[in-house]
């Protein structure tokens, strides 16, 4: 399916949007930084009554700053391993893909596998945020090192799968997990269990914006899906593409989407 420009998105459909699900790295952020423009757009979306949910591959320990400082309504971390939100009294609540004992068992298996990865690919090391994770193990493929070649990335993913783990990639990390959780499965659970939005309603009233292969489950599930322009760098890694694409890259693409939606609401 070819991606279309935002301008081709039917106005009646856009006006039904009640919330934004957004990836973080290279979608909401720009080259590892949060920009004033992206944070301001997030605030404009809130003031317009849109629910804002972060859906990231970043670790569970990142969720509190995203909730408190960026003021997201909920944060889904580690590609669906965990989710956090604040209740009506401002207390943080959480849900996980599995109970604590199971997560610890999975964690040990992943740490053991890190040694195997190092033996095969000495330059592919656990990501800087690996110790802050509870459900997956991320390997650095482009965050603090020059981006590894696509051929090597494919070999890394193959090694993960050969050892019985589930694998996905973002623009900066390759992820291994024992359980087959995904951004889509946890998004569906959070929308329904926390906010009372059925999956059928979410498909008509929530837009997802992302940029990389670990967003494919979201692109496939949500008809109202958008890619920031830098998604074109990774399309050959995708199992599913978004319906629409921004003109702008990175956080500027997020700003473009928000302004596009709010323009319709203000008309």
XYZ file of C-alpha atoms in Angstrom:
267
model
C 0.000 0.000 0.000
C 1.439 3.381 -0.975
C 1.521 6.149 1.607
C -0.494 9.253 0.821
C 0.113 12.862 1.816
C -1.736 14.147 4.871
C -3.679 16.490 2.603
C -5.434 13.485 1.045
C -6.886 12.397 4.402
C -10.679 12.963 4.216
C -11.749 15.879 6.421
C -14.793 14.105 7.866
C -12.582 11.244 9.009
C -9.967 13.544 10.546
C -12.580 15.436 12.524
C -13.509 12.219 14.321
C -10.037 11.918 15.888
C -10.138 11.930 19.695
C -6.605 10.873 20.493
C -3.029 10.480 19.283
C -0.827 7.445 19.857
C 2.775 8.402 19.175
C 6.138 6.711 19.015
C 8.905 8.652 20.785
C 12.349 8.215 19.195
C 12.664 9.955 15.818
C 8.898 10.617 15.777
C 8.163 12.817 18.780
C 11.872 13.431 19.387
C 14.467 14.667 16.913
C 17.909 13.034 16.895
C 17.560 12.065 20.552
C 16.259 15.441 21.739
C 12.822 16.740 22.682
C 12.205 20.029 20.913
C 10.267 23.016 22.192
C 8.059 22.773 19.105
C 7.109 19.129 19.730
C 6.353 19.741 23.414
C 4.262 22.780 22.502
C 2.338 20.707 19.948
C 1.662 18.072 22.607
C 0.261 20.807 24.839
C -1.907 22.191 22.029
C -3.309 18.712 21.473
C -4.197 18.488 25.177
C -5.892 21.887 25.137
C -7.922 20.763 22.124
C -9.212 17.776 24.077
C -7.124 15.090 22.383
C -5.859 12.191 24.491
C -2.100 11.699 24.058
C -0.490 8.295 24.572
C 3.211 7.562 24.082
C 3.944 4.124 22.604
C 7.687 3.612 22.727
C 10.414 1.006 22.633
C 12.189 2.877 25.421
C 12.516 1.263 28.864
C 9.960 1.066 31.619
C 12.047 3.386 33.784
C 11.501 6.203 31.282
C 7.764 6.277 31.837
C 7.550 8.580 34.852
C 9.365 11.516 33.179
C 7.181 11.108 30.091
C 4.040 11.056 32.243
C 4.980 13.849 34.630
C 7.216 16.148 32.608
C 5.831 15.717 29.099
C 2.294 15.252 30.450
C 1.213 12.270 28.362
C -2.062 10.665 29.426
C -0.410 7.237 29.366
C 2.941 5.742 28.376
C 3.434 2.288 26.876
C 7.061 1.175 27.133
C 9.351 -1.543 25.774
C 7.190 -2.151 22.712
C 4.266 -3.230 24.867
C 5.901 -4.855 27.898
C 4.499 -2.282 30.314
C 2.111 0.651 30.521
C 1.687 3.480 33.018
C -0.843 6.222 33.656
C -2.051 8.483 36.462
C -5.410 7.846 38.095
C -7.898 10.586 38.994
C -5.962 11.233 42.217
C -2.643 11.613 40.427
C -1.305 8.236 41.557
C 0.738 6.252 39.076
C -0.848 2.993 37.941
C 0.722 0.223 35.876
C 0.090 -2.941 33.907
C 2.602 -5.473 32.593
C 2.751 -8.250 30.044
C 3.333 -10.831 32.824
C 3.662 -11.186 36.596
C 6.848 -10.224 38.438
C 8.231 -13.756 38.804
C 7.768 -14.500 35.111
C 9.393 -11.218 34.171
C 12.448 -12.046 36.304
C 12.779 -15.456 34.657
C 12.536 -13.887 31.220
C 15.051 -11.232 32.203
C 17.653 -13.832 33.147
C 17.234 -15.640 29.836
C 17.755 -12.372 27.984
C 20.854 -11.477 29.996
C 22.309 -14.906 29.229
C 21.604 -14.304 25.546
C 23.538 -11.019 25.655
C 26.734 -13.082 25.978
C 25.769 -15.055 22.877
C 25.183 -11.853 20.936
C 28.589 -10.534 22.018
C 30.301 -13.708 20.799
C 28.754 -13.402 17.345
C 28.767 -9.599 17.023
C 31.300 -7.971 19.376
C 30.245 -4.485 18.251
C 26.531 -5.025 18.964
C 26.194 -4.413 22.691
C 23.216 -3.937 25.017
C 21.805 -0.434 24.716
C 22.692 2.225 27.266
C 19.196 1.917 28.748
C 19.271 -1.902 29.012
C 19.417 -1.932 32.816
C 16.196 0.092 32.973
C 14.132 -2.588 31.196
C 11.806 -5.220 32.633
C 10.503 -7.084 29.572
C 12.927 -6.961 26.687
C 16.618 -6.493 25.956
C 17.662 -3.794 23.510
C 20.886 -3.845 21.510
C 22.415 -0.636 20.200
C 22.407 -0.531 16.392
C 22.536 3.229 15.806
C 22.114 5.233 19.014
C 25.645 5.551 20.405
C 27.466 3.889 17.511
C 27.415 4.488 13.755
C 24.414 2.708 12.248
C 25.306 -0.896 11.478
C 24.801 -2.059 7.862
C 21.405 -3.491 6.976
C 22.976 -6.856 6.165
C 24.438 -7.064 9.667
C 21.150 -5.934 11.208
C 19.375 -8.750 9.412
C 21.926 -11.189 10.833
C 21.405 -9.789 14.340
C 17.638 -10.229 14.044
C 18.118 -13.750 12.690
C 20.353 -14.657 15.648
C 17.746 -13.397 18.104
C 15.082 -15.534 16.474
C 17.325 -18.591 16.141
C 17.646 -18.617 19.933
C 13.892 -18.652 20.419
C 13.286 -14.982 21.120
C 10.950 -12.529 19.452
C 12.690 -9.716 17.583
C 11.830 -6.258 16.356
C 13.837 -3.167 15.436
C 13.551 0.582 15.802
C 15.667 3.288 14.223
C 18.228 2.889 17.036
C 17.775 -0.533 18.681
C 17.238 -4.211 17.962
C 14.937 -5.725 20.585
C 14.749 -9.282 21.907
C 11.931 -10.563 24.118
C 10.742 -13.914 25.429
C 7.041 -13.076 25.156
C 5.347 -11.892 21.940
C 4.000 -8.589 23.272
C 3.690 -5.658 20.882
C 2.898 -1.971 20.796
C -0.475 -2.818 19.285
C -1.540 -5.410 21.862
C -0.760 -3.154 24.828
C -2.278 -0.092 23.124
C -5.514 -2.002 22.620
C -5.473 -3.130 26.256
C -4.767 0.360 27.640
C -7.409 2.047 25.519
C -10.033 -0.477 26.586
C -9.154 -1.147 30.240
C -7.945 2.322 31.257
C -9.910 4.710 29.048
C -12.958 2.652 28.118
C -12.379 2.886 24.361
C -13.286 -0.239 22.410
C -10.972 -1.450 19.687
C -13.635 -0.742 17.080
C -13.995 2.845 18.291
C -10.229 3.322 18.532
C -9.795 2.389 14.888
C -12.112 5.253 13.954
C -11.034 7.890 16.469
C -7.325 7.378 17.243
C -4.392 8.157 14.996
C -0.969 6.541 15.396
C 2.225 8.224 14.224
C 5.594 6.450 14.018
C 8.749 5.917 12.011
C 10.258 2.447 12.249
C 9.799 -1.309 11.996
C 8.638 -1.804 15.585
C 5.669 0.395 14.665
C 4.467 -2.056 12.002
C 1.889 -3.692 14.290
C 0.350 -0.270 14.856
C 0.359 0.623 11.157
C -1.336 -2.677 10.361
C -3.995 -2.365 13.064
C -4.997 1.299 13.002
C -6.433 2.637 9.720
C -5.620 6.193 10.818
C -1.847 5.745 10.764
C 0.820 8.281 9.837
C 4.564 8.168 9.293
C 6.967 11.044 9.800
C 8.968 11.673 6.625
C 12.102 9.875 7.855
C 10.127 6.635 7.716
C 11.232 6.435 4.087
C 14.713 5.495 5.334
C 13.435 2.173 6.685
C 10.509 1.102 4.512
C 12.296 -2.045 3.343
C 12.218 -3.309 6.969
C 8.445 -2.918 7.353
C 5.754 -5.581 7.322
C 3.077 -2.851 7.121
C 3.153 0.800 6.060
C 1.156 3.770 7.389
C -1.733 5.144 5.375
C -0.331 8.685 5.349
C 3.052 10.369 5.549
C 4.140 13.815 6.740
C 6.242 16.224 4.720
C 8.436 16.901 7.766
C 10.836 14.555 9.512
C 11.220 13.592 13.179
C 9.534 15.830 15.765
C 8.641 18.378 13.112
C 6.475 15.683 11.542
C 4.655 15.216 14.854
C 4.064 18.974 14.969
C 2.774 18.857 11.394
C 0.237 16.161 12.276
C -1.027 17.970 15.385
C -1.427 21.266 13.552
C -3.179 19.483 10.697
C -5.690 17.898 13.091
C -6.261 21.091 15.060
C -6.818 23.105 11.904
C -9.797 20.886 11.153
C -11.119 21.228 14.705
C -10.882 25.015 14.516
C -12.724 25.315 11.217
